[in-house]
Every structure is written in structure tokens, then in C-alpha cells.
Amino acid sequence: MKALRTAQLVGGLLMASLACNLGTPGPATPPNTSTSVAPAPTATLGAVAETPSPSASATPGAAGEVSASASSAAAVAVTWSAVAGATDYQLEARYAEGDYFAVATLPGDQTSYAHYVLPGSPTLTYRVTALTSNEPILVGTAPVSPPAALPNPLLVQPMEFVPALDAIPTLDPNNPQLPDLDALFKPIGVQQVVGPEGGTVVVTSPDATVYTLEVPAGAVDQSLLFGLTPIEKVQGLPLGGGLLGAVQVSPRLAFGLPLTLTVQLPAGRALPTPQTVGFGVYDEFYLLPMTVTAEDSAAMLLFEGGVYGLGAATADDLARQAARLPTDSQAQVAQLMALLTAARADAAGMLDQILAGLEAQVTRLAPPINSAARAAGPARPNGQAPVNPVGDLWNALNSANLYFNERYSGPGRIADITGSDDARHNRMIDDLAKWIKVFVDEAKEKCITQDDLLISEIIRRFQAPREIFWIRLWARYQALYGGLNNAKPCAFEFSVTSAIYSVDELGNYSDVKVHTETPMILTLGVRNNRIVLQGHGPLVYDRYLLYDSICPPVTDIKPYPATALAVTDLTPVFDSEGHVKDFVLQGVKPGMGASGIGVNANVPGVPPDACRIISVTGTSLPDLWATGFTLAQLYPFGHFIISGDEAQVVATNTITDHKVRNITENSTFVLTISKH
């Protein structure tokens, strides 16, 4: 029985850790149904157009026979009058005064079409031409101005499978020992360490769906614990055909290269046709482009951790989801890709539309504030400057990166690129390079504003480009301007010292302390239109003490377990002048995975059979710091204190005697930002 109390102390910590749930997101903003033209309140992506195509020489028809109305900021309903003898209708559109591009060729008995566009599109003009056995007939044209892009994301709740519990074995009264908890609970998910060389993680859910995650070489800079946890259901899923399969991919970090997730349905099941769709959940639900790889499986590209899956949708489901705009600009582009693919069932056509849209987006980038910089950049129609020029540039870069990855790296990649497409790519990359040059030249030796941080991240990606878009953009930038001319990125270094003390009502306690031996290097990204710093790194134990009120005191238990910390959401807060005034630490994932606990081995340092209180997995002790830290952080972190100057910003967050139940935490987090 002496063993029981201490095993309960350690085992209870881990069990409580398993029971922790993530916070529930707040309510979604009501949908916006206005059809008036208004600028978006935040920096949003530009319009998405479709691939230009030569318009047919058509005989004019009667005016007013085509109408177009925006059913949401991302969808336009086009209708037209039937033409006798029409075998097909050619639907085209143009943005502002640009060239017409092909939207779709439709059968002669169809007189309406739902066209999906990226939120924030300018005025469009649609043109319908009837194709007959004789000559084309122009049915008419119609303009439309989509409403302002006001995010109104859909929030859903993924639910994991409940772990299966085997029968509890009968205890021997003459030799009472706790069973191994790992043996009792059959794990639903898997965890696997993957390093810079890449690897594959596979899990099979209780319903026999198989999830395979391919991590390419270079996706992570150091060994990282990946997790795959199957999802049983998604509450609030907006897909009428239901969930086909979903999995939680952890940690919730952005990756250096996109990962590929393949979902294979159980034997005997096939993907519903034609409306199988991919989706992602990162607090908000959005549609995600996917490629069917077999009759029972599909694959998609992942840029960060989160929940991803497949569902069966109807046309009405897609139309409703088109009106639910995710906040994140890259999620908006991904959702548009999924909508266009579902509407056309044509990956090449979808990518051509996205490419033309990127061209329109880049030409609409804001000129910088000063006149010299304005003259240096490419022309912008109408001369209208949005609120945040650097933010617009950043969104355009992310949109282009998503397009290039889907086209060249994704499971549905298109290898046979045409010379025309390549020339368009080069023109777009040249324009983006010109804008980057403008902002890089204006970058100061500081890291205190939002613009400083965004331009810094562009410079960092230029220094070590990995994805095909950034490789091509950097090569072109060097060819045009010779390099960065000593421009340097901001460096984000994160250090941790943390002690966890836990005591129960009998006086049994554990006392552990860890620290970062080398500061973690954090990288910058943008999530839901806010800057987020992320990174991960190992921690080392300074002490690992256990004490049982009956057993002899135990000190300096070794070898120490391995542990780590992933910072998934460290967000800077800016004042009215755009300067950093605070940081909010909203997401962390401690540990490298829990070790097994039981009573089948002696405590190191204690004579055999004196106090059989704990068993270890291999040579590693349970990661008590990670468990205790998880339980201690059930409440929000405090604010950071900012010090330093423009050349080096130091943000410090100290947690002193923070108590949750029987756990006391003392931690210090230090973020140092400087030019390197």
C-alpha cells in the first residue's frame, strides 16, 4: 500500500493532464448580406479572377438579358435568358476595365451559374455568349459589385474518440500492485518524433480509417514530436453528407515545407462523388483543396497543425460555406480553391482562375506612403491605397505561395506548365519583387512595429528559401537588385525557466525544474490577420525530486527525462502608433510525450524492495514538469513587460507562486528581439 499513494500522485497528474480540454472559441460574427461597395476594414487579399481567354466574335443580342447579383462577398449568381438553338453558353468575366477571362462553358439548357470569387473583389462585369451551330450570339453583359469582405467564420467543435478501457485486472492481496496505465488504456492516437530528415506518421482510427502524414525533409529544423489523433465527430459540421474522416495534427505550428495528409476510408467504402471536399479547422472552419488519389482516398497539403478531414457536401452546402468567410487570408484562398474545384471538378481550371486572380491582386497592391517609393513600384489602378500596404503585400505573397505549392508540390500538381503560364508567373514575381525592394529599402534597424516584423520575415525567408515560390522569388530578386544590400531580419529568441511543485493531502510531493539551455528561435507568421510567433526547442531538467511520506526521501533521481516546449501562439500587441506594447502567450505544448507509469520497478537510488513506487519506460522517468505545467496553465498567462530600445526589445513574463489545485508554478519567459 505504500506504493499506492505515490503511484496515485504521479499517475493522477498524468490522468488529469489527459482530461484537460481546449478552450471554446467565442461566437462567430453574423453573416454580412450587404451588396453595397465598401472597403474592407482590415488588410485583405485582392480579387481573384479567372484565366483570360480570347472572346468569341459574337452577334449582339438584346440588352439586359444577363443579370448578376452578389449573394455574398465570395459568390456571384449570374442568370441569363435562353437563346433558341444554343448548344452551349460561354460565361466570361472581367475585373474593372481588364480583359475578359473564361469562367465556364455550360450546356445549352443551363441559364444560371454560381461563380465563386475571393472576398474583396472589385467590380466585375459578366458576359454571356450563346454558341450555336451557326455563329456565336452575344446574350449580354452585366456588372456586379460584391459587398465588403467582413469575416464571419463558422466555429465547429471536433470531438476525439474516447479511449478504450480494457478490463481492470484483479489485484493480488498478497502482492498488491497497480496495473500499468498505458496497458489499460488503448491509445487512439500516435506520437512520433520526426527530425529534419523527414518521416511518415500513420494512425488507424477505431472505425478503420487510415491517416498518413508525410513530413518532407526540411519541414522542421530540429526533432519535433508529431501527433495524429483521429476525430470521431465534428459538432456543427456544415456538410450535409456528413463526416468521412478527420484527424488532429499536432503541434499547432507552421512548417517550413507543406506536409501531405492522405485519408483512406475503410475497406469497402468509396469517396462520394462528385462532392467530396476537404476541410481544415484552426479555431475556424474552412474548406481546403484536396486531390482524389484512389476511389477510397484523398490527399491534401497542410501548412500548419490543426484538424483536417474529408466530408460529403451538396451544392447548397458549398454555397452556404462560401458566405462564411474565415478570418485568415490564406484560409480564404484555400476555401476559394476548394469551391472552384468542386464547381468545376477541374484542378487545372481552378489553378488557372487562381493565377489570374493573383495577377489582379498584385496589380492592386497599395503604393507606399512616400512619393519616391510610390514611383518605384508597379502601377496600381485607380490609385487607391488600402489601410495597410505591407499587410496587403504579405497577403499577396502568402496567396502566391499557396498557389505555387498546390500547382507544383501538391498531390494534384500539374507538371505540364505552358510557356504562357510561366511568363505570367514571371511577370507576377517581378511585380512582387519590386514591392519587396521598396519596403526592404525603407526598413530601419529596429523591430518595434508591425511593418518591421513583416518585412523582417520576408528577409528571413529570402535568406533560406525552401518552397518553390520563395526560391523563384529570391532568384528573381537577386537578378533584379543583386541581393538584400545588408538588410537583416529580426531575430526572436525565447528562453524559459520553470519550476513545478506538487503536493497532496498526505504530504507526498514532487519538485521539478527545467530551463532552456539554448534559447529557442521563434519564427513569424500571420494567423487570422494577426502576427504570431512560433517555435519549439528542448528543455533540460535542473532537478527531479520525489518524496513519499512513508518511503525514505528520494533525491536526485536520474537519468532525467527528455522534455521540450513548443510555443504555438505568442502574439505581439501594438499601440495606436503601431509599436509593440505587449505580448500575449496564448498557446504552448510542453513535453515530448508522457512516459509509462506503474509499480514494477524500483526507484533509482532506493534499496531494492524498500519502496517499489514507480516504474519507468526504458531508462526515462515520467516527464513530471510537462504534466504539472499543463495542469498549472489552465488559466491565461500574464502580460509581458517590455524593455530595451529600438535595436533590442526584451519582453519578460514572470509567474510567481501561481497555484492551481495542489500545483504551484514559478516560471519566467523572456523574449528578446533584435537585428541579426
Coordinates of N, CA and C in Angstrom, one line a residue, residues 137-277:
I137 N -23.7 34.1 -80.5 CA -24.6 35.2 -80.3 C -24.3 35.8 -78.9
L138 N -24.1 37.1 -78.8 CA -23.8 37.8 -77.6 C -25.2 37.9 -76.9
V139 N -25.3 37.3 -75.7 CA -26.6 37.4 -75.0 C -26.6 38.7 -74.2
G140 N -25.5 39.1 -73.6 CA -25.5 40.4 -72.9 C -24.4 40.4 -71.9
T141 N -24.3 41.6 -71.2 CA -23.3 41.8 -70.1 C -24.0 42.3 -68.9
A142 N -23.4 42.1 -67.8 CA -24.0 42.6 -66.5 C -22.9 42.9 -65.5
P143 N -22.9 44.1 -64.9 CA -21.9 44.4 -63.8 C -22.4 44.0 -62.5
V144 N -21.4 43.8 -61.5 CA -21.8 43.5 -60.1 C -20.7 44.0 -59.2
S145 N -21.0 44.5 -58.1 CA -20.1 44.9 -57.1 C -20.3 44.1 -55.8
P146 N -19.4 43.1 -55.5 CA -19.6 42.3 -54.3 C -19.5 43.1 -53.1
P147 N -20.2 42.7 -52.0 CA -20.1 43.5 -50.8 C -18.7 43.4 -50.1
A148 N -18.6 44.3 -49.1 CA -17.3 44.3 -48.4 C -17.0 42.9 -47.8
A149 N -15.7 42.6 -47.7 CA -15.3 41.3 -47.1 C -15.2 41.5 -45.6
L150 N -16.3 41.1 -44.9 CA -16.3 41.1 -43.5 C -16.3 39.7 -43.0
P151 N -15.2 39.2 -42.3 CA -15.2 37.8 -41.9 C -16.3 37.5 -41.0
N152 N -17.0 36.4 -41.2 CA -18.0 35.8 -40.3 C -17.8 34.3 -40.2
P153 N -16.7 33.9 -39.6 CA -16.3 32.5 -39.7 C -17.2 31.6 -39.0
L154 N -17.2 30.3 -39.4 CA -18.0 29.3 -38.8 C -17.2 28.6 -37.8
L155 N -17.7 28.4 -36.6 CA -16.9 27.8 -35.5 C -17.6 26.4 -35.3
V156 N -16.7 25.4 -35.3 CA -17.2 24.0 -35.0 C -16.4 23.4 -33.9
Q157 N -16.8 22.2 -33.4 CA -16.1 21.6 -32.3 C -15.7 20.1 -32.6
P158 N -14.5 19.9 -33.0 CA -14.0 18.5 -33.2 C -14.0 17.7 -31.9
M159 N -14.5 16.5 -32.0 CA -14.5 15.6 -30.8 C -13.7 14.3 -31.1
E160 N -12.7 14.1 -30.2 CA -11.9 12.9 -30.3 C -12.7 11.6 -29.9
F161 N -12.2 10.5 -30.4 CA -12.7 9.2 -29.9 C -12.4 9.1 -28.4
V162 N -13.2 8.4 -27.7 CA -13.0 8.2 -26.3 C -12.1 6.9 -26.2
P163 N -10.9 7.0 -25.4 CA -10.0 5.9 -25.4 C -10.7 4.6 -24.8
A164 N -10.4 3.5 -25.4 CA -11.0 2.3 -24.9 C -10.3 1.8 -23.7
L165 N -11.1 1.3 -22.7 CA -10.5 0.8 -21.5 C -10.6 -0.7 -21.4
D166 N -9.5 -1.4 -21.3 CA -9.5 -2.8 -21.1 C -10.0 -3.2 -19.7
A167 N -10.4 -4.4 -19.5 CA -10.8 -4.9 -18.2 C -9.7 -4.7 -17.2
I168 N -10.1 -4.1 -16.0 CA -9.1 -3.9 -14.9 C -8.7 -5.3 -14.3
P169 N -7.4 -5.6 -14.3 CA -7.1 -6.9 -13.7 C -7.3 -7.0 -12.2
T170 N -7.5 -8.2 -11.7 CA -7.7 -8.4 -10.2 C -6.4 -8.2 -9.5
L171 N -6.4 -7.5 -8.4 CA -5.2 -7.3 -7.6 C -4.9 -8.5 -6.7
D172 N -3.7 -8.9 -6.6 CA -3.3 -9.9 -5.7 C -3.1 -9.4 -4.3
P173 N -4.0 -9.8 -3.3 CA -3.9 -9.2 -2.0 C -2.5 -9.4 -1.3
N174 N -1.8 -10.5 -1.7 CA -0.5 -10.7 -1.1 C 0.6 -9.9 -1.8
N175 N 0.3 -9.4 -3.0 CA 1.3 -8.6 -3.6 C 0.6 -7.5 -4.4
P176 N 0.0 -6.5 -3.8 CA -0.8 -5.5 -4.4 C 0.1 -4.6 -5.3
Q177 N -0.2 -4.5 -6.5 CA 0.5 -3.6 -7.4 C -0.5 -3.0 -8.4
L178 N -0.3 -1.7 -8.7 CA -1.2 -1.1 -9.6 C -0.8 -1.6 -11.0
P179 N -1.9 -1.7 -11.9 CA -1.6 -2.1 -13.3 C -0.9 -0.9 -14.0
D180 N -0.3 -1.3 -15.1 CA 0.3 -0.3 -16.0 C -0.8 0.5 -16.7
L181 N -0.9 1.8 -16.5 CA -2.0 2.6 -17.1 C -1.9 2.6 -18.6
D182 N -0.7 2.6 -19.2 CA -0.6 2.5 -20.6 C -1.1 1.2 -21.2
A183 N -1.0 0.2 -20.4 CA -1.6 -1.1 -20.9 C -3.1 -1.1 -20.7
L184 N -3.7 -0.4 -19.7 CA -5.1 -0.4 -19.5 C -5.8 0.4 -20.6
F185 N -5.3 1.6 -20.9 CA -6.0 2.5 -21.9 C -5.3 2.3 -23.3
K186 N -6.1 1.8 -24.2 CA -5.6 1.6 -25.6 C -5.6 3.0 -26.3
P187 N -4.4 3.5 -26.6 CA -4.3 4.9 -27.2 C -5.0 4.9 -28.5
I188 N -5.7 6.0 -28.8 CA -6.4 6.2 -30.0 C -5.4 6.8 -31.0
G189 N -4.6 7.8 -30.6 CA -3.7 8.5 -31.5 C -2.3 7.9 -31.4
V190 N -1.4 8.5 -32.2 CA 0.0 8.1 -32.1 C 0.8 9.4 -32.0
Q191 N 2.0 9.2 -31.4 CA 3.0 10.3 -31.3 C 4.3 9.7 -31.8
Q192 N 5.0 10.6 -32.6 CA 6.3 10.1 -33.2 C 7.2 11.3 -33.4
V193 N 8.5 11.2 -33.0 CA 9.4 12.2 -33.2 C 9.9 12.2 -34.6
V194 N 9.9 13.3 -35.3 CA 10.4 13.4 -36.7 C 11.4 14.6 -36.7
G195 N 12.5 14.3 -37.3 CA 13.6 15.3 -37.4 C 13.7 16.0 -38.8
P196 N 14.7 16.8 -39.0 CA 14.9 17.5 -40.2 C 15.0 16.6 -41.5
E197 N 15.3 15.3 -41.3 CA 15.4 14.4 -42.4 C 14.0 14.0 -42.9
G198 N 12.9 14.3 -42.2 CA 11.6 14.0 -42.6 C 11.2 12.6 -42.1
G199 N 9.9 12.2 -42.4 CA 9.4 10.9 -41.9 C 8.0 10.8 -42.2
T200 N 7.4 9.6 -41.8 CA 6.0 9.3 -42.0 C 5.4 8.9 -40.7
V201 N 4.2 9.5 -40.5 CA 3.4 9.1 -39.3 C 2.1 8.5 -39.7
V202 N 1.7 7.4 -39.2 CA 0.5 6.7 -39.6 C -0.4 6.3 -38.4
V203 N -1.7 6.5 -38.5 CA -2.6 6.1 -37.4 C -3.8 5.5 -38.1
T204 N -4.4 4.5 -37.4 CA -5.7 3.9 -37.9 C -6.7 4.2 -36.8
S205 N -7.8 4.8 -37.2 CA -8.8 5.2 -36.2 C -9.7 3.9 -35.8
P206 N -10.5 4.0 -34.8 CA -11.3 2.8 -34.4 C -12.3 2.4 -35.5
D207 N -12.6 3.3 -36.4 CA -13.5 2.9 -37.5 C -12.8 2.4 -38.7
A208 N -11.4 2.2 -38.6 CA -10.6 1.6 -39.6 C -10.2 2.6 -40.7
T209 N -10.4 3.9 -40.5 CA -9.9 4.9 -41.4 C -8.4 5.1 -41.2
V210 N -7.6 5.2 -42.2 CA -6.2 5.3 -42.1 C -5.7 6.7 -42.5
Y211 N -4.9 7.3 -41.6 CA -4.4 8.6 -41.9 C -2.9 8.5 -42.0
T212 N -2.3 9.1 -43.1 CA -0.9 9.0 -43.3 C -0.4 10.4 -43.5
L213 N 0.6 10.8 -42.6 CA 1.2 12.2 -42.7 C 2.6 12.0 -43.2
E214 N 2.9 12.7 -44.3 CA 4.2 12.7 -44.9 C 4.9 14.0 -44.5
V215 N 6.0 13.9 -43.8 CA 6.7 15.1 -43.4 C 8.0 15.1 -44.3
P216 N 8.1 16.1 -45.2 CA 9.2 16.1 -46.1 C 10.5 16.6 -45.4
A217 N 11.6 16.2 -45.9 CA 12.9 16.7 -45.4 C 12.9 18.2 -45.5
G218 N 13.3 18.8 -44.4 CA 13.4 20.3 -44.3 C 12.1 20.9 -43.8
A219 N 11.1 20.2 -43.5 CA 9.9 20.8 -42.9 C 10.1 21.3 -41.5
V220 N 11.0 20.7 -40.8 CA 11.3 21.1 -39.4 C 12.8 21.2 -39.3
D221 N 13.2 22.2 -38.4 CA 14.7 22.4 -38.3 C 15.3 21.5 -37.2
Q222 N 14.5 20.9 -36.3 CA 15.0 20.1 -35.3 C 14.0 19.0 -35.0
S223 N 14.3 18.0 -34.2 CA 13.4 16.9 -33.9 C 12.2 17.5 -33.2
L224 N 11.0 17.1 -33.6 CA 9.7 17.6 -33.1 C 8.8 16.4 -33.0
L225 N 8.0 16.4 -31.9 CA 7.0 15.4 -31.6 C 5.7 15.7 -32.4
F226 N 5.5 14.9 -33.4 CA 4.2 15.0 -34.2 C 3.2 14.0 -33.6
G227 N 1.9 14.4 -33.6 CA 0.8 13.6 -33.1 C -0.3 13.5 -34.1
L228 N -0.9 12.4 -34.3 CA -2.1 12.2 -35.1 C -3.2 11.6 -34.2
T229 N -4.3 12.3 -34.0 CA -5.4 11.8 -33.1 C -6.6 11.8 -33.9
P230 N -7.2 10.7 -34.2 CA -8.5 10.6 -35.0 C -9.6 11.3 -34.3
I231 N -10.5 11.9 -35.1 CA -11.6 12.7 -34.7 C -12.9 11.8 -35.0
E232 N -13.7 11.6 -33.9 CA -14.9 10.8 -34.1 C -16.0 11.6 -34.8
K233 N -16.2 12.9 -34.4 CA -17.3 13.7 -35.0 C -16.9 15.2 -34.9
V234 N -17.5 16.0 -35.7 CA -17.3 17.4 -35.6 C -18.7 18.1 -35.4
Q235 N -18.9 18.6 -34.2 CA -20.2 19.3 -33.9 C -20.3 20.6 -34.7
G236 N -21.4 20.7 -35.4 CA -21.6 21.9 -36.2 C -21.0 21.8 -37.6
L237 N -20.6 20.6 -38.1 CA -20.1 20.4 -39.4 C -21.1 20.8 -40.4
P238 N -20.8 21.7 -41.4 CA -21.8 22.3 -42.3 C -21.9 21.5 -43.6
L239 N -21.6 20.2 -43.5 CA -21.7 19.3 -44.7 C -22.8 18.3 -44.6
G240 N -23.8 18.4 -45.4 CA -25.0 17.6 -45.3 C -24.7 16.1 -45.4
G241 N -23.7 15.7 -46.2 CA -23.4 14.3 -46.4 C -22.6 13.7 -45.2
G242 N -22.2 14.5 -44.2 CA -21.6 14.0 -43.0 C -20.0 14.0 -43.1
L243 N -19.5 13.6 -42.0 CA -18.0 13.4 -41.9 C -17.5 12.1 -42.5
L244 N -16.5 12.1 -43.3 CA -15.9 10.9 -43.8 C -14.7 10.5 -43.0
G245 N -14.0 11.5 -42.4 CA -12.9 11.2 -41.6 C -12.1 12.5 -41.3
A246 N -11.6 12.6 -40.1 CA -10.8 13.8 -39.7 C -9.8 13.4 -38.7
V247 N -8.7 14.1 -38.6 CA -7.6 13.8 -37.6 C -7.0 15.1 -37.1
Q248 N -6.6 15.1 -35.9 CA -5.9 16.3 -35.3 C -4.4 16.1 -35.5
V249 N -3.8 17.0 -36.2 CA -2.4 17.0 -36.4 C -1.7 18.0 -35.5
S250 N -0.8 17.5 -34.7 CA -0.1 18.4 -33.7 C 1.4 18.3 -33.9
P251 N 2.1 19.3 -33.4 CA 1.6 20.5 -32.7 C 1.1 21.5 -33.7
R252 N 0.4 22.6 -33.1 CA -0.2 23.6 -34.0 C 0.9 24.6 -34.3
L253 N 1.9 24.2 -35.1 CA 2.9 25.0 -35.6 C 2.9 25.2 -37.1
A254 N 3.4 26.3 -37.6 CA 3.6 26.4 -39.1 C 4.9 25.6 -39.4
F255 N 4.9 25.0 -40.6 CA 6.0 24.1 -41.0 C 6.8 24.8 -42.1
G256 N 8.1 24.5 -42.2 CA 8.9 25.1 -43.2 C 8.6 24.7 -44.6
L257 N 8.0 23.5 -44.8 CA 7.5 23.0 -46.1 C 6.2 22.4 -45.8
P258 N 5.3 22.4 -46.8 CA 4.0 21.8 -46.5 C 4.0 20.2 -46.4
L259 N 3.2 19.7 -45.5 CA 3.1 18.3 -45.3 C 2.0 17.8 -46.1
T260 N 2.0 16.5 -46.4 CA 0.9 15.8 -47.1 C 0.1 14.9 -46.2
L261 N -1.2 15.1 -46.1 CA -2.0 14.2 -45.3 C -2.9 13.4 -46.3
T262 N -2.9 12.1 -46.2 CA -3.7 11.2 -47.0 C -4.7 10.5 -46.1
V263 N -6.0 10.6 -46.5 CA -7.1 9.9 -45.7 C -7.6 8.8 -46.6
Q264 N -7.5 7.6 -46.0 CA -8.0 6.4 -46.7 C -9.2 5.8 -45.9
L265 N -10.3 5.7 -46.6 CA -11.6 5.2 -46.0 C -11.4 3.7 -45.7
P266 N -12.3 3.2 -44.8 CA -12.2 1.7 -44.5 C -12.5 0.9 -45.8
A267 N -12.1 -0.3 -45.7 CA -12.3 -1.2 -46.9 C -13.8 -1.3 -47.2
G268 N -14.1 -1.3 -48.5 CA -15.4 -1.3 -49.0 C -16.2 0.0 -49.1
R269 N -15.5 1.1 -48.6 CA -16.1 2.4 -48.7 C -15.4 3.2 -49.8
A270 N -16.2 4.0 -50.6 CA -15.6 4.8 -51.6 C -16.0 6.3 -51.3
L271 N -15.2 7.2 -51.8 CA -15.5 8.6 -51.7 C -16.7 8.9 -52.4
P272 N -17.6 9.7 -51.8 CA -18.8 10.1 -52.5 C -18.4 11.0 -53.7
T273 N -19.1 10.8 -54.8 CA -18.9 11.7 -56.0 C -20.1 12.4 -56.3
P274 N -20.0 13.7 -56.8 CA -18.7 14.4 -57.1 C -18.3 15.3 -55.9
Q275 N -19.1 15.3 -54.8 CA -18.9 16.4 -53.9 C -18.2 15.9 -52.6
T276 N -17.1 15.3 -52.7 CA -16.2 15.1 -51.5 C -15.3 16.3 -51.4
V277 N -15.3 16.9 -50.2 CA -14.5 18.1 -50.1 C -13.6 18.0 -48.9

